[in-house]
Coordinates of C-alpha atoms in Angstrom, one line a residue:
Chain A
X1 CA 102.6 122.0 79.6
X2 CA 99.7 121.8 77.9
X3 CA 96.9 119.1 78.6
X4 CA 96.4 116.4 76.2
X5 CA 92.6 116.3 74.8
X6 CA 90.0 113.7 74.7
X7 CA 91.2 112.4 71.9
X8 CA 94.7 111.9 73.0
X9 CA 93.9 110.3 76.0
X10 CA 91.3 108.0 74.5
X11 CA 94.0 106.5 72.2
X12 CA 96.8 106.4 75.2
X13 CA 94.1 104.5 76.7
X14 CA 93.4 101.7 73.9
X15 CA 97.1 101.4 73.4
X16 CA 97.8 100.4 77.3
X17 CA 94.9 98.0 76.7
X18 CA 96.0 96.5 73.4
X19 CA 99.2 95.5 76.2
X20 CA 96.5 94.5 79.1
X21 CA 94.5 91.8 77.0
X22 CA 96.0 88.4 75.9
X23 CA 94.2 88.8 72.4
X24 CA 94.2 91.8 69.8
X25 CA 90.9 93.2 69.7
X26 CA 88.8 95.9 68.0
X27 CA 88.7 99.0 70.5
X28 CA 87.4 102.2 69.9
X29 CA 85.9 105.2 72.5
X30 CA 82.6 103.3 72.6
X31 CA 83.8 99.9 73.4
X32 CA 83.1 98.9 77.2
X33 CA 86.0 97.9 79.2
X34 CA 83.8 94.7 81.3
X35 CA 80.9 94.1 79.0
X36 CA 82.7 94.4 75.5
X37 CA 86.5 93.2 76.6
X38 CA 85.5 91.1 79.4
X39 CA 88.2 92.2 81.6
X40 CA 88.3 90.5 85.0
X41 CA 88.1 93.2 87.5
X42 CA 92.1 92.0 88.7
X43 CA 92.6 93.6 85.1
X44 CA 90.7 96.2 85.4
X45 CA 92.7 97.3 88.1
X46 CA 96.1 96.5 87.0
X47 CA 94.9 98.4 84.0
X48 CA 94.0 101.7 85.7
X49 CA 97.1 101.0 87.8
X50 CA 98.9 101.3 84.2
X51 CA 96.6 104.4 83.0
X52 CA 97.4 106.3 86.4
X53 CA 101.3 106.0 86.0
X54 CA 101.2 106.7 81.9
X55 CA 98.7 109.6 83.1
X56 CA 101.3 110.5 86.4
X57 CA 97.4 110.5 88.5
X58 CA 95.8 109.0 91.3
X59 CA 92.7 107.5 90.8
X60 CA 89.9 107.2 93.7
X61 CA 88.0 104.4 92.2
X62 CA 84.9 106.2 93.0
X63 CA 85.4 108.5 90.4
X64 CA 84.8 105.3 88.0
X65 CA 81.5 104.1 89.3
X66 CA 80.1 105.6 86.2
X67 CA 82.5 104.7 84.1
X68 CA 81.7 102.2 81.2
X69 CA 83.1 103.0 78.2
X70 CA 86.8 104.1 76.8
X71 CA 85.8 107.4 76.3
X72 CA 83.8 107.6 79.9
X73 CA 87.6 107.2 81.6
X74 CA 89.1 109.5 79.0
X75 CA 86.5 112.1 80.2
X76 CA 87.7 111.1 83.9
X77 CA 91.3 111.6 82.8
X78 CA 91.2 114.6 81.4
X79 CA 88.5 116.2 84.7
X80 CA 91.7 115.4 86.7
X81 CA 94.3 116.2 84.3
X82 CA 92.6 119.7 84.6
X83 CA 92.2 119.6 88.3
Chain B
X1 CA 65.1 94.9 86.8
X2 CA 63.1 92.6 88.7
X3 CA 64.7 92.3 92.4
X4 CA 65.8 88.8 91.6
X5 CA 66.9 88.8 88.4
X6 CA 70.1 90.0 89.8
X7 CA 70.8 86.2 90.7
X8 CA 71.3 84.7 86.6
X9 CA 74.7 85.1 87.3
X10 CA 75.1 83.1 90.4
X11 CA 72.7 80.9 89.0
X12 CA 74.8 80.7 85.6
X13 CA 77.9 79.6 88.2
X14 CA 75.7 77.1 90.4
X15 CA 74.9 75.2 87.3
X16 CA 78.0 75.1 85.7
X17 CA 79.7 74.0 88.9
X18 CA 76.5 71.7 89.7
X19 CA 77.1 69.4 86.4
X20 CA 80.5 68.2 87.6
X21 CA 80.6 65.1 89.5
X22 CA 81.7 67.0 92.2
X23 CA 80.7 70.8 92.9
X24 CA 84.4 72.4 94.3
X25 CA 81.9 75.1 96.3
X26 CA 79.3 72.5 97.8
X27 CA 82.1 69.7 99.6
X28 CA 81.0 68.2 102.7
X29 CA 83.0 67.2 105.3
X30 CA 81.3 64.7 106.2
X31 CA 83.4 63.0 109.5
X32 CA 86.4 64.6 110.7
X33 CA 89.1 62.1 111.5
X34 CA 92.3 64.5 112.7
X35 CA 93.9 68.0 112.2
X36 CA 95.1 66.7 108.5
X37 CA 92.4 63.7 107.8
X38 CA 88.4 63.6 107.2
X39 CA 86.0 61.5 105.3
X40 CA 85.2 63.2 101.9
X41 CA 83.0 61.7 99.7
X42 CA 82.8 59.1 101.8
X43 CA 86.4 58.0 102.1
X44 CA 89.5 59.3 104.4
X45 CA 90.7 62.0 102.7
X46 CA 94.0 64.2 103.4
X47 CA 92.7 67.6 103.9
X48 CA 95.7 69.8 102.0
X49 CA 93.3 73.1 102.2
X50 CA 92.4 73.8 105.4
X51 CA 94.8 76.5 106.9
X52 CA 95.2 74.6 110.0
X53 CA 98.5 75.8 109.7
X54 CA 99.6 74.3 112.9
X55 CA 97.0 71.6 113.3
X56 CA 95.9 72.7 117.1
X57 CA 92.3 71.9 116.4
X58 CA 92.3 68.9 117.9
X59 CA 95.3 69.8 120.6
X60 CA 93.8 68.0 123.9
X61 CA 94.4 70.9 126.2
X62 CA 92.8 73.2 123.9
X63 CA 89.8 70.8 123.2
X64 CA 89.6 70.9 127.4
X65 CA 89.9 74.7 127.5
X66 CA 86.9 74.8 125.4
X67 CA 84.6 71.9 126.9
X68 CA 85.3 73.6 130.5
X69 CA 84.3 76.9 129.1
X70 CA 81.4 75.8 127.8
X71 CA 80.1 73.7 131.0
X72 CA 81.1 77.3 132.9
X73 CA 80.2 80.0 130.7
X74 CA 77.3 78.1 128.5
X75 CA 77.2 78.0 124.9
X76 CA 76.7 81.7 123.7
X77 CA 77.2 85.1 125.3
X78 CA 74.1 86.1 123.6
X79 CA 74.7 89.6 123.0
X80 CA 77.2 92.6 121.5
X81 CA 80.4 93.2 123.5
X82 CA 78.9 96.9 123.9
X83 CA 76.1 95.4 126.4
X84 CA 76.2 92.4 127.8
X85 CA 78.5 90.5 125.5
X86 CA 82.0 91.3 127.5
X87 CA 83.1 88.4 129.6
X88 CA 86.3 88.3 131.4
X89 CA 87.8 86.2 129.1
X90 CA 87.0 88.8 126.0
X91 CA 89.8 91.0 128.3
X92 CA 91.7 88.5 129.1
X93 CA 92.4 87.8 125.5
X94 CA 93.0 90.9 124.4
X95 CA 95.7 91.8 127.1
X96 CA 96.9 88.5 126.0
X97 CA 97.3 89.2 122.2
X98 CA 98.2 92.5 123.6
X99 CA 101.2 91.0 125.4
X100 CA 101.8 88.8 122.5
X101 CA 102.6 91.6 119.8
X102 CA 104.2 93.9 122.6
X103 CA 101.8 96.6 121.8
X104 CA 99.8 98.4 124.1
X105 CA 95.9 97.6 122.8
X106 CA 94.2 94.9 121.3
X107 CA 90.7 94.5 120.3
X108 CA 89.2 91.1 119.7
X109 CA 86.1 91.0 116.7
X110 CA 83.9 87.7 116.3
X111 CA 85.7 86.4 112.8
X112 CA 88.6 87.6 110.9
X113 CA 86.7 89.2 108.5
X114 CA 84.6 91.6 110.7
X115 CA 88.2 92.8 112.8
X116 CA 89.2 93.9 108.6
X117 CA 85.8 95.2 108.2
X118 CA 85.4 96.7 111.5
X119 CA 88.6 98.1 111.7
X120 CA 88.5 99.7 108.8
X121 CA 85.4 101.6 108.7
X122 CA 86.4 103.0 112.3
X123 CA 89.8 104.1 111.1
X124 CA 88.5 105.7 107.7
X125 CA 85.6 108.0 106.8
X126 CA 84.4 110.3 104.3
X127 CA 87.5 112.3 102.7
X128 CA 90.0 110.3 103.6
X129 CA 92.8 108.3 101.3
X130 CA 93.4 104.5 101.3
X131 CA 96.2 102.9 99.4
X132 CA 95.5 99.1 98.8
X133 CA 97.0 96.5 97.4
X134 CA 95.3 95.1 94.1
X135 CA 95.4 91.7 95.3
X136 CA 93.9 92.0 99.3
X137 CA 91.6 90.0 100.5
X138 CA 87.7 91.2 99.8
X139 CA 87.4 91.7 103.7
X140 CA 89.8 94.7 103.1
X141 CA 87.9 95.9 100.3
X142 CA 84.6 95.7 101.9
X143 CA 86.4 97.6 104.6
X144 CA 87.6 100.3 102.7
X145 CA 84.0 100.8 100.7
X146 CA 82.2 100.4 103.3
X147 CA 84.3 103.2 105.1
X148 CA 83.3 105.8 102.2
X149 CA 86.7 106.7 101.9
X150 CA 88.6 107.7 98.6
X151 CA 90.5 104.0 97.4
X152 CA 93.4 104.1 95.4
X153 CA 95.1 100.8 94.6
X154 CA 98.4 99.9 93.3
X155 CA 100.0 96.9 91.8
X156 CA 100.4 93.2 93.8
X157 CA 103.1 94.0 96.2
X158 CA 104.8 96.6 94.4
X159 CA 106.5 99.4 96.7
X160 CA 107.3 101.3 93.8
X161 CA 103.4 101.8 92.6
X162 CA 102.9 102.2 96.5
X163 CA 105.3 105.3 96.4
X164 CA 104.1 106.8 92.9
X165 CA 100.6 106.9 94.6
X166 CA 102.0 108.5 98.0
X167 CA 103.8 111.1 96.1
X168 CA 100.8 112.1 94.0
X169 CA 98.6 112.0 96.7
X170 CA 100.1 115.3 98.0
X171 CA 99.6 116.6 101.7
X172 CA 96.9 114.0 101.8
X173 CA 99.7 110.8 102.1
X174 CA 100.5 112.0 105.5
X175 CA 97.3 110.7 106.6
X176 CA 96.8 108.2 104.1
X177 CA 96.3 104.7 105.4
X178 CA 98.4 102.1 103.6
X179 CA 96.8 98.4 103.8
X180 CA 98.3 95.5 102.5
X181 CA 98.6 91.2 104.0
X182 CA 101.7 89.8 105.1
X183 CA 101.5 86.3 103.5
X184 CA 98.6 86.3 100.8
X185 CA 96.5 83.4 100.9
X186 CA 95.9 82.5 97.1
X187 CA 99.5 82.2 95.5
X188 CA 101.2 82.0 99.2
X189 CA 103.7 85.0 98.3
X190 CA 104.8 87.6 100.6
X191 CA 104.5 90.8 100.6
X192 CA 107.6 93.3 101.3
X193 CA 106.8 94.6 104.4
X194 CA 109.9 96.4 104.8
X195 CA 110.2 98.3 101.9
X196 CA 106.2 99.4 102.4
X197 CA 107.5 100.2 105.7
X198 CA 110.1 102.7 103.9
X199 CA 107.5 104.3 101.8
X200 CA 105.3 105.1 105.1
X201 CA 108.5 106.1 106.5
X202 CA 109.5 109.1 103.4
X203 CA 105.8 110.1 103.0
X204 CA 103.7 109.4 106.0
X205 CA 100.5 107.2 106.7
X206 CA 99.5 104.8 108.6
X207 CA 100.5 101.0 107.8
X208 CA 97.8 98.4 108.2
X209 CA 98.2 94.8 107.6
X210 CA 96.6 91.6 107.7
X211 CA 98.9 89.0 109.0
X212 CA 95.2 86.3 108.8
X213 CA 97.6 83.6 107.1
X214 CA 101.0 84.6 108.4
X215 CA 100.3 84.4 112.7
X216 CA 101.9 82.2 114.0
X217 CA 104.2 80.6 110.6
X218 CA 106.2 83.4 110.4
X219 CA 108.6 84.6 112.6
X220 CA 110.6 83.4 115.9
X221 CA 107.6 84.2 118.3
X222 CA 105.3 83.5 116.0
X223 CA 103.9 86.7 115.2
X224 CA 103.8 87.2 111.8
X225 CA 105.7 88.4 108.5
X226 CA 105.9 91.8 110.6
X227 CA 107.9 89.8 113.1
X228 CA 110.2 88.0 110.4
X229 CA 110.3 91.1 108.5
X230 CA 111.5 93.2 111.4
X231 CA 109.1 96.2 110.7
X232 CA 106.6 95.1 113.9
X233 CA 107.8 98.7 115.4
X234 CA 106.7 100.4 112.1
X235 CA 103.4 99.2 111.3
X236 CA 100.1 100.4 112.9
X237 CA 97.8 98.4 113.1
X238 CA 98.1 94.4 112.8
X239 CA 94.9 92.8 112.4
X240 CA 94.5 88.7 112.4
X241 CA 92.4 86.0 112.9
X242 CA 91.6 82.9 114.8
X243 CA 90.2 80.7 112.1
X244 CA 93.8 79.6 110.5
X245 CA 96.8 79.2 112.9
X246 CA 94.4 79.4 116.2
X247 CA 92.2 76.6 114.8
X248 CA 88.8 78.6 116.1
X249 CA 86.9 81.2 115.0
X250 CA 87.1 85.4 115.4
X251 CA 89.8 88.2 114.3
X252 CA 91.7 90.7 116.6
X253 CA 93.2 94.2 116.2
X254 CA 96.3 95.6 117.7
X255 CA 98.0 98.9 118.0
X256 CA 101.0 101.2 119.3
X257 CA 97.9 103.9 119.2
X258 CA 95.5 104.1 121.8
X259 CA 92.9 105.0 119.2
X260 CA 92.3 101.5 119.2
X261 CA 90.6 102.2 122.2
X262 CA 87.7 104.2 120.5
X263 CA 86.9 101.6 117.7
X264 CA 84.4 100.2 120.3
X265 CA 82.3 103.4 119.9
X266 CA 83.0 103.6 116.3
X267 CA 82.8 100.1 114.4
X268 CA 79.5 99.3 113.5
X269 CA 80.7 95.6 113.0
X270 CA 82.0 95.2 116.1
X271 CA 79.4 97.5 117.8
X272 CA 76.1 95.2 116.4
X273 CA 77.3 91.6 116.5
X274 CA 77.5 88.9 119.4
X275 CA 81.0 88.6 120.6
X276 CA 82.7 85.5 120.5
X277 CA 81.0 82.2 122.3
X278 CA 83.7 81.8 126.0
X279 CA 84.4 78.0 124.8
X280 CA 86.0 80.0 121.1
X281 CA 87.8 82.3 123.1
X282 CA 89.0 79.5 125.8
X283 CA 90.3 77.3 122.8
X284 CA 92.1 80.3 121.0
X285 CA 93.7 81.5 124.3
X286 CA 94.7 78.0 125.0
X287 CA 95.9 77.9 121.0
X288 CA 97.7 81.2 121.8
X289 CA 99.9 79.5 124.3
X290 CA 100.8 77.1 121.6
X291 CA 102.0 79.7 119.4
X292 CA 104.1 81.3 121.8
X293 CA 105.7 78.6 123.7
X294 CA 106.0 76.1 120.5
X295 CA 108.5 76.8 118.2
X296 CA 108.8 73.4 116.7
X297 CA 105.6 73.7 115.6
X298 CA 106.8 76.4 113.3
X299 CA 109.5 74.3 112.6
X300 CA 107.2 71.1 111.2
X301 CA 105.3 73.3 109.1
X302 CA 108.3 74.8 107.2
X303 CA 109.6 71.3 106.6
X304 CA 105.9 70.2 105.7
X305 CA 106.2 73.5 103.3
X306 CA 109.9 73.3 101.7
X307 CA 109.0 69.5 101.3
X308 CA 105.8 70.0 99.0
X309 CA 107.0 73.3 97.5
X310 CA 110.5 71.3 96.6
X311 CA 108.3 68.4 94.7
X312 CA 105.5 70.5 93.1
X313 CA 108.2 72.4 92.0
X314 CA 109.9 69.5 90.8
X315 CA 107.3 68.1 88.9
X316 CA 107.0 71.1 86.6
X317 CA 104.3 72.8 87.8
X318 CA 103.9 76.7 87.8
X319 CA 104.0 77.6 91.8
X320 CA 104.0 80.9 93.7
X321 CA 107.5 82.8 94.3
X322 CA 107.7 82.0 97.9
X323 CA 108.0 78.9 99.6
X324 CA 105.1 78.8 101.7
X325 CA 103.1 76.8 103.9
X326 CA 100.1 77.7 101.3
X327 CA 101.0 76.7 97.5
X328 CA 99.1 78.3 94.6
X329 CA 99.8 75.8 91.6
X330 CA 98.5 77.8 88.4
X331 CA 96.9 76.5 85.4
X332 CA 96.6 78.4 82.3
X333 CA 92.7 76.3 81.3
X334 CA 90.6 76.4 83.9
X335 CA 88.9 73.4 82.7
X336 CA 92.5 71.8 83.2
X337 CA 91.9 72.9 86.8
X338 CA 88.9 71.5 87.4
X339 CA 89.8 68.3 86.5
X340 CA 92.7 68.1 88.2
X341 CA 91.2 69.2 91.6
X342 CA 88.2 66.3 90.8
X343 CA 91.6 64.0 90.7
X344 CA 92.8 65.0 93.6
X345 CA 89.9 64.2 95.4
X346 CA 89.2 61.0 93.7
X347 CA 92.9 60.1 95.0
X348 CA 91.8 60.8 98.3
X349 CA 93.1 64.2 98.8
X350 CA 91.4 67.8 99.3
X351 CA 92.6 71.2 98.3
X352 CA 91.1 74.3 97.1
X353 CA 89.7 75.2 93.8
X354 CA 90.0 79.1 93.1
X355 CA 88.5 79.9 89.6
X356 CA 88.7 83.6 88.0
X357 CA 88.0 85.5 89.1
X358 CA 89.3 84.9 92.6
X359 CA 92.4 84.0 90.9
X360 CA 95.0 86.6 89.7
X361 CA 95.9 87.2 86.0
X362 CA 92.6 85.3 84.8
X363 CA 94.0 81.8 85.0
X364 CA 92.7 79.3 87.9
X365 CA 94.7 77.3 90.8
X366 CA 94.7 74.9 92.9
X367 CA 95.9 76.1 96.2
X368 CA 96.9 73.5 98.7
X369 CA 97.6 74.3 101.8
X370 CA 99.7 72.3 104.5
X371 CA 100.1 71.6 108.5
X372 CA 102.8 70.7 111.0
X373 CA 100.1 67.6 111.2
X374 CA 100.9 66.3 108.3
X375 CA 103.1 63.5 108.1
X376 CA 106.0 62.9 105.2
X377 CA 104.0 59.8 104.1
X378 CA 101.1 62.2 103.5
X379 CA 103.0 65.3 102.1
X380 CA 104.6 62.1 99.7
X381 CA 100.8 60.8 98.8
X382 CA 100.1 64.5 98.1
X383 CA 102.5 65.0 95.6
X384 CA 101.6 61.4 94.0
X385 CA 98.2 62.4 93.3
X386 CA 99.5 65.5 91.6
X387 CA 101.8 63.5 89.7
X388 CA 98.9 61.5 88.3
X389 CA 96.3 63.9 87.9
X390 CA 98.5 66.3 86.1
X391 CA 99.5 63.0 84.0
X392 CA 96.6 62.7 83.2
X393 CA 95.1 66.1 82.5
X394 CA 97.7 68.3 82.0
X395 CA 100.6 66.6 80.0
X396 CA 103.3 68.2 79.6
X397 CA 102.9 70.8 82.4
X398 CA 100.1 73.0 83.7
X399 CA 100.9 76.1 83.5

């Protein structure tokens, strides 16, 4: 089957987190998940909880620790969607 | 970055919490009357967050246990239990909470937080796979970071994330270490030990969990949500503390495996900290007995807790699922739940204030917490001041 692309996964991404925040906000691959969105890091969790089961991955959250942006955990999606 | 710059932050949060008339973080007990009363603010005060769940710290034969030790043993052991920090007592103990559980080892730390951090960095290294749950305490986090070990976490108390995780984890889920609490200390819900248990059971691992606020409430002997739950025979490693239900201070570690055993040559925070003074291990091995031999102290609490939970819950207010000796009572505004705690303790009664984000799903609570020393007539004033406060502040319902 073949793998979906960076810019598949970065709009898989902003949908599941259209469903994680209360409000409807403005998201794009640049927009940072704590600084921009403010997401509590119990969200951010529950979130990457959602992104690992739409994704069918597991996630060792020291793959994140340079991860900022949308488009940063799209790029970490798609390393261990090849992988 | 200047070094100190990384403090605006905190400072931003010791402000903010410094205007009120009361900062929730900086309350001093300043006389303790009994296990459920102290002066507060300089009036008696019903203490409903404590986790004195069974109200021993003022039990006279404890309280004797500890002065004895203390006139025998002095005041401190003054050093690690790796030199000359093991007294009889420390092994005394731990064959006691040994005997306790029915397992074969125990391993007693100096607070509850180092046996999570100790344990964990001995069990885990470099390579290998944790699975915990989104909501465990930050002792269990610290643990598993601080062990270098790959962290993968899955939904509050949801087997079925658990068993996604397992399955994708591959060969690597035999080995995996699952950790997760029995009775979680914020919202007082439980988590389902037995169908984690299950998920160990069809894809290997190791089950760790952290009974800290479920010794001695739950169960027949006392011995935890593992005990109630039936799964004691499947889980791993239980790990605990003294500071809730054993009204003293330190943590402990048991074990079917004799691996427990070798955590004294492999936990740096149990390897380079001063064990445990005698007179805390004489009033926690006098506590101990309590547990054991005391069922109707058990039995008070759960009253104490279907009593509260039934009016809270009565009033309208958003609660936890379970009935539990610890009530989480969720407000949307956490504004609203400042304001409501300042109440509370204007009426004369103490709980705690957990803001976000400490508190799940970025709202704020006010956890109260009772003990089988609590009276009715003080459960009753309890629920009073909540009536007025949320009145007051919170028409129409909190949450």
């Amino acid at each position: 089957m073949a793998k979906p692309d960076h810019h598949t996964i970065v709009a898989a991404l902003i949908e599941l987190l259209h469903k994680t925040l209360d409000q409807p906000r403005e998201i794009g691959p640049d927009t940072a998940l704590i600084a921009d969105l403010g997401l509590e890091s119990i969200q951010v969790i529950e979130y990457l909880c959602e992104v690992e089961d739409r994704f069918d991955l597991a996630i060792d959250e020291d793959k994140l620790a340079d991860v900022r942006t949308v488009g940063d955990l799209a790029e970490v999606v798609r390393a261990l969607l090849r992988n | 970055m200047a070094l100190f710059d990384k403090f605006a932050a905190a400072a931003g949060t010791r402000d903010l919490l410094g205007s009120l008339p009361v900062n929730p973080t900086d309350v001093v007990i300043e006389r303790v009357l009994s296990a459920s009363e102290a002066i507060v603010c300089g009036r008696p005060t019903i203490m409903a967050g404590t986790n004195n769940y069974l109200g021993l710290t003022f039990e006279a034969d404890c309280i004797a246990a500890g002065q004895r030790a203390l006139a025998e043993a002095g005041t401190g052991t003054t050093g690690s239990r790796m030199a000359n920090g093991t007294y009889r007592a420390h092994l005394e103990l731990e064959a006691e909470l040994a005997a306790f559980y029915g397992m074969p080892y125990a391993m007693v730390f100096s607070t509850g937080y180092s046996a999570n951090l100790g344990s964990l960095v001995a069990l885990l290294g470099a390579g290998d796979a944790v699975l915990l749950d989104s909501e465990a305490h930050a002792s269990l986090f610290d643990g598993c970071r601080m062990s270098g070990a790959d962290i993968f976490r899955f939904k509050h108390n949801d087997p079925d994330g658990l068993a996604k995780r397992m399955r994708r984890l591959g060969e690597r889920a035999r080995d995996a270490l699952i950790v997760v609490e029995g009775l979680y200390s914020i919202r007082g819900d439980c988590a389902p030990l037995q169908e984690f248990a299950a998920v160990k059971a069809e894809y290997g691992g190791y089950l760790f969990v952290d009974e800290a606020h479920s010794l001695g409430v739950y169960g027949e002997g006392g011995r935890g949500l593992v005990e109630s739950e039936g799964v004691l025979d499947q889980v791993d490693f239980v790990v605990g503390t003294f500071s809730k239900s054993l009204g003293s201070i330190g943590g402990f570690c048991v074990s079917p495996h004799d691996v427990l055993t070798l955590f004294r040559y492999a936990s740096r925070p149990y390897i380079f900290t001063a064990s445990p003074c005698p007179s805390v291990i004489a009033t926690t091995r006098a506590a101990l007995r309590h547990i054991a031999t005391r069922p109707a102290l058990r039995e008070q609490v759960w009253r104490n807790a279907h009593q509260l939970y039934g009016a809270l819950a009565d009033l309208g207010l958003s609660l936890g699922p379970d009935v539990s000796p610890v009530i989480g009572v969720a407000f949307r505004e956490r504004d609203v739940a400042l304001r409501c705690w300042q109440g509370l303790l204007d009426a004369g009664v103490y709980t705690n204030l957990i803001l976000p984000p400490a508190a799940p799903e970025g709202g704020s609570l006010i956890r109260v917490s009772v003990t089988a020393a609590h009276s009715s007539e003080q459960i009753e004033t309890i629920v009073g001041a909540f009536r007025d406060v949320v009145a007051r502040h919170a028409p129409g319902c909190a949450a």
